[in-house]
Coordinates of C-alpha atoms in Angstrom, one line a residue:
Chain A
X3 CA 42.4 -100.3 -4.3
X4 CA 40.9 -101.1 -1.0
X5 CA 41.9 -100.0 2.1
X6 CA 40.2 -100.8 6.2
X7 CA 40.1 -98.7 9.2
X8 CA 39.5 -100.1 12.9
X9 CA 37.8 -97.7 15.5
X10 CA 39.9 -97.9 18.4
X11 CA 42.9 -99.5 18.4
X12 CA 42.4 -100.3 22.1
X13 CA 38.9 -101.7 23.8
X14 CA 38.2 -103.6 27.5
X15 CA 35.5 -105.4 28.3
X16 CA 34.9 -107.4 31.3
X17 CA 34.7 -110.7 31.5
X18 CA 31.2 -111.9 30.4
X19 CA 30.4 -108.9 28.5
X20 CA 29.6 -108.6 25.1
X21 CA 33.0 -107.5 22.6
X22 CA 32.3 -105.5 19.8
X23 CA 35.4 -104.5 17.3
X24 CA 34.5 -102.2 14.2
X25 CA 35.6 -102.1 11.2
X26 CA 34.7 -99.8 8.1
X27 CA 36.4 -100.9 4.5
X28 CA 36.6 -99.0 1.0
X29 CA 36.9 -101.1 -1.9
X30 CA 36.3 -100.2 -5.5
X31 CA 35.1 -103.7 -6.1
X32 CA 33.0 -106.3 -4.4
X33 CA 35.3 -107.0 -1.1
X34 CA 35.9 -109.6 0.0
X35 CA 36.3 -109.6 4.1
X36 CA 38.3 -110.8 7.0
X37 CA 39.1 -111.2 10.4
X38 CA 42.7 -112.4 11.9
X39 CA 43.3 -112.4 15.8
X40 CA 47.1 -112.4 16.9
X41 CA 48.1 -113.9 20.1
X42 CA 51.4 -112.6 21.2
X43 CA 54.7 -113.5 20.0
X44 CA 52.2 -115.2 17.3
X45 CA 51.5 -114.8 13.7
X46 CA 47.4 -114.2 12.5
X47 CA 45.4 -116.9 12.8
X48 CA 42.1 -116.8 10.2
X49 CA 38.8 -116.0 12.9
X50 CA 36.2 -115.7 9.9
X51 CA 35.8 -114.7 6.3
X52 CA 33.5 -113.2 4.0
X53 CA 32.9 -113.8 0.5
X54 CA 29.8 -114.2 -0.6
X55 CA 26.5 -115.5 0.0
X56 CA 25.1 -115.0 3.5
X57 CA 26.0 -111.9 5.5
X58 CA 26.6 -112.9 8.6
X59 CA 29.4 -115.3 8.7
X60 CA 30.8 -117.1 12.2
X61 CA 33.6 -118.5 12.5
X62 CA 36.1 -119.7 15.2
X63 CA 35.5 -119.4 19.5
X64 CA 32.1 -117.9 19.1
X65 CA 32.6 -115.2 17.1
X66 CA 31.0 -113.9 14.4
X67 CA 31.0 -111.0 11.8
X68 CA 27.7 -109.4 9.7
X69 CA 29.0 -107.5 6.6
X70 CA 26.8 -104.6 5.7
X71 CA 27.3 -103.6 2.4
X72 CA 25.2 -100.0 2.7
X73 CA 27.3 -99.2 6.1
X74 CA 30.7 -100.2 4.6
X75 CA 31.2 -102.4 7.4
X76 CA 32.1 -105.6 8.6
X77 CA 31.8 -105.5 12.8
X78 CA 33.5 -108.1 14.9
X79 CA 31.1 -109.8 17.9
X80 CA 31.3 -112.2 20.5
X81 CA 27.8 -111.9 23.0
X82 CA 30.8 -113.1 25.9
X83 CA 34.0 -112.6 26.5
X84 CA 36.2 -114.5 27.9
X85 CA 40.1 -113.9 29.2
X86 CA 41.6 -115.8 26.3
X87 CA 39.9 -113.6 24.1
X88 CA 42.1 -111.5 25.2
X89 CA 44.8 -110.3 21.9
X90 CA 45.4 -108.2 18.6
X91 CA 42.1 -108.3 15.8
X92 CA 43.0 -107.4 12.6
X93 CA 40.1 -106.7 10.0
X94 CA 41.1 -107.3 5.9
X95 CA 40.1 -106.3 2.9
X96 CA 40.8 -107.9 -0.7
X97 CA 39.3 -107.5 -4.3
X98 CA 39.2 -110.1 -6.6
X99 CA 42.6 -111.3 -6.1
X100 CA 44.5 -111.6 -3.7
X101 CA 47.6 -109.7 -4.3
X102 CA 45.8 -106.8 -2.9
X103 CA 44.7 -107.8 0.5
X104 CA 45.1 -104.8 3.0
X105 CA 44.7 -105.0 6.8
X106 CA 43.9 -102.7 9.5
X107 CA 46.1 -101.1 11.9
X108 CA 44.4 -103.7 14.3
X109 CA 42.7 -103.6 17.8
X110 CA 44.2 -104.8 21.4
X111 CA 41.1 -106.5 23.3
X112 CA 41.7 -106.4 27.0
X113 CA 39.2 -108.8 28.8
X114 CA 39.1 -107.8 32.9
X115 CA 38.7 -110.7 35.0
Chain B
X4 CA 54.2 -128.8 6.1
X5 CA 51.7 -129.0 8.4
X6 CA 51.7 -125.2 8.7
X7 CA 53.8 -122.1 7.8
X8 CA 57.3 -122.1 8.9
X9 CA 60.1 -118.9 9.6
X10 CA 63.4 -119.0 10.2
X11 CA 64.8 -117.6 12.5
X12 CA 62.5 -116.6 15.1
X13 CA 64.8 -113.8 16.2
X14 CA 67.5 -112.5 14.7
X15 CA 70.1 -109.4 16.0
X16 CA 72.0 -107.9 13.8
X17 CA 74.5 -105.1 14.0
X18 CA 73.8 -102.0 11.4
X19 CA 75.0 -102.7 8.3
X20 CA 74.9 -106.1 8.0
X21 CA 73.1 -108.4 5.6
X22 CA 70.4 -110.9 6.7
X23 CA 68.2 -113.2 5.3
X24 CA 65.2 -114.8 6.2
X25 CA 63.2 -117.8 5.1
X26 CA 59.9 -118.7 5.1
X27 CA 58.6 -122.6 4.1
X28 CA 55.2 -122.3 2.9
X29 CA 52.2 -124.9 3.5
X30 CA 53.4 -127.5 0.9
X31 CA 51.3 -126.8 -2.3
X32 CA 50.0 -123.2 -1.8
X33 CA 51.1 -121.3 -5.1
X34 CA 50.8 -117.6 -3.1
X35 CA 53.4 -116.5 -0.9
X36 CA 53.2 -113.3 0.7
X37 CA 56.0 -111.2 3.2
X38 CA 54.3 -108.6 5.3
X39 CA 56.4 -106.1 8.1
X40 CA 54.9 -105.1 11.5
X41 CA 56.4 -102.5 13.3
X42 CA 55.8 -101.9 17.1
X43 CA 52.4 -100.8 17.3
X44 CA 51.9 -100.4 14.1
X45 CA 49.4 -102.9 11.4
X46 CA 50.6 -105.3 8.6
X47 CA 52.9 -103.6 5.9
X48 CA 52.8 -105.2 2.5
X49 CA 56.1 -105.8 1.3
X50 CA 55.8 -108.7 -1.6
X51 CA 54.2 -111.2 -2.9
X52 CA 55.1 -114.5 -5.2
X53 CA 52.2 -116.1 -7.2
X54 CA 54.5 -119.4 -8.1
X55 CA 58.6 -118.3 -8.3
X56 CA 57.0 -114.9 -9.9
X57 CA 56.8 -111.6 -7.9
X58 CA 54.7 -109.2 -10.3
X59 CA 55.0 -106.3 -7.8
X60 CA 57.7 -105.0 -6.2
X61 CA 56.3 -101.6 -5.5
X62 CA 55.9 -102.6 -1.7
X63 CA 59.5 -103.4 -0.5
X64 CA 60.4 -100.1 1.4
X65 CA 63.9 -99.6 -0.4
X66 CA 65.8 -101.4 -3.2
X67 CA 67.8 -102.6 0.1
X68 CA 65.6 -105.3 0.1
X69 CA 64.7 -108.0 -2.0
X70 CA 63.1 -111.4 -2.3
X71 CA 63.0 -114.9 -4.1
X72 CA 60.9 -117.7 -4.4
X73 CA 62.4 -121.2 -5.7
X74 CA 60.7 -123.8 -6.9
X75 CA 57.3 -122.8 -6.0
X76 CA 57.9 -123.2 -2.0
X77 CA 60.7 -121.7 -0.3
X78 CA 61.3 -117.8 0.1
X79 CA 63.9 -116.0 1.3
X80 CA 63.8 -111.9 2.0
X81 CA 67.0 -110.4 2.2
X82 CA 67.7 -106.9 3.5
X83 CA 71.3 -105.7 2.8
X84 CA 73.0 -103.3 4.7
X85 CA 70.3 -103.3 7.7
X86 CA 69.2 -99.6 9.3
X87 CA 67.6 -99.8 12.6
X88 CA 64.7 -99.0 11.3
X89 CA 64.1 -101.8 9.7
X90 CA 63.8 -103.8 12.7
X91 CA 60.3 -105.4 13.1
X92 CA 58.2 -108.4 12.8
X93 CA 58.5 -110.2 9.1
X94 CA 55.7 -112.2 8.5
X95 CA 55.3 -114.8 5.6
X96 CA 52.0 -116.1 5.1
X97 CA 50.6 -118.3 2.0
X98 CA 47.3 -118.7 0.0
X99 CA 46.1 -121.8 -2.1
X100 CA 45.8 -119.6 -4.8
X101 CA 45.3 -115.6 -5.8
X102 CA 42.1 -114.8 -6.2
X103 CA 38.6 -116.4 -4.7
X104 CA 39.2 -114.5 -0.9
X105 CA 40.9 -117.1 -0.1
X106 CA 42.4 -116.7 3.6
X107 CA 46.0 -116.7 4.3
X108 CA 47.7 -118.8 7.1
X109 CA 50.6 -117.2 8.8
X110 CA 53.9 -118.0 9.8
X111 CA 55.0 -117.1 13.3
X112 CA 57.3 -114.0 12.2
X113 CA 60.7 -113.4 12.3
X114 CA 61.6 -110.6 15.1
X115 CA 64.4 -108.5 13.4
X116 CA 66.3 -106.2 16.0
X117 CA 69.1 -104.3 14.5
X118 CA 71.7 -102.7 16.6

């Protein structure tokens, strides 16, 4: 079974500054890794997935996520914020199928102007 | 479609009334999946369809609800006799396939509020 937790379901960050959302997974098998971003009255749109091969995997409005296999973590980053950053992150977790895909309780970015 | 489609957006409901709501996958993904968020609260796995088939049902909170999948697109999750607390956000999203970490694309939600 796998299972995710997100430190801090809220973080602000100023406009410019660097956002950093965390995320720790358990998995009993090679994980496979995501983030989703949720605008409001929205559904998840994918941001960026891991699966294999290279470790640090980019994906959509500059950011990017480095999955660390010893750390049990997969760390959301952008180097600058910006205000339409500003929404719900959700990190995921799946085994080898994906029936079993389980998400985080999600973190609210604010981005001050 | 172009993307993943719900219907209705919103739906009210008095307690103890039946509802039902659809959800029109992105035409040729065999995975279908229903999910529940609650105010504040992360994505609950309620069900999912792997062609018309739903291997588990372990996930639907009460045999109050249930689910179908016809002819390998449309779903429909029905909740009889709705409880406040079942109101939420019901989100249907779909996968090419199980398996691979393949991503999901999601539908917009349904936003259930029973009275």
């Amino acid at each position: 079974a796998q299972s995710v937790t997100q430190l801090g379901s809220h973080v602000s960050v100023s406009e410019g500054a660097l956002v950093l959302l965390r995320c720790n997974y358990s998995s009993s098998v090679p994980p496979y890794l995501f983030w989703y971003v949720q605008y409001p009255n929205q559904g998840l749109q994918l941001l960026l997935k891991y699966t294999t091969g290279a470790t640090l995997v980019k994906g959509i409005n500059g950011f990017e996520a480095e999955f660390k296999k010893s750390e049990t973590s997969f760390h959301l980053t952008k180097p600058s914020a910006h205000m339409s950053d500003a929404a719900e992150y959700f990190c995921a977790v799946s085994g080898d199928s994906n029936n079993d895909m389980r998400f985080g309780a999600g973190t609210r970015l604010t981005v001050k102007p | 479609g172009a993307g993943v489609s719900q219907s209705p957006s919103n739906k009210v409901t008095e307690k103890g009334k039946d509802v039902e709501l659809r959800c029109d996958p992105i035409s040729g993904h065999t995975a279908l999946y229903w999910y529940r968020q609650s105010l504040g609260q992360g994505l609950e796995f309620l069900i999912y369809f792997q062609g018309n088939s739903a291997p588990d049902k372990s996930g639907l909170p009460s045999d109050r609800f249930s689910a179908e999948r016809t002819g390998g697109s449309v779903s429909t999750l029905t909740i009889q006799r709705t409880q406040q607390e079942d109101s939420a956000v019901y989100l249907c999203a779909s996968s090419v396939d199980i398996g691979q970490g393949y991503g999901y694309t999601f539908g917009s939600g349904t936003r259930l509020t029973v009275v």
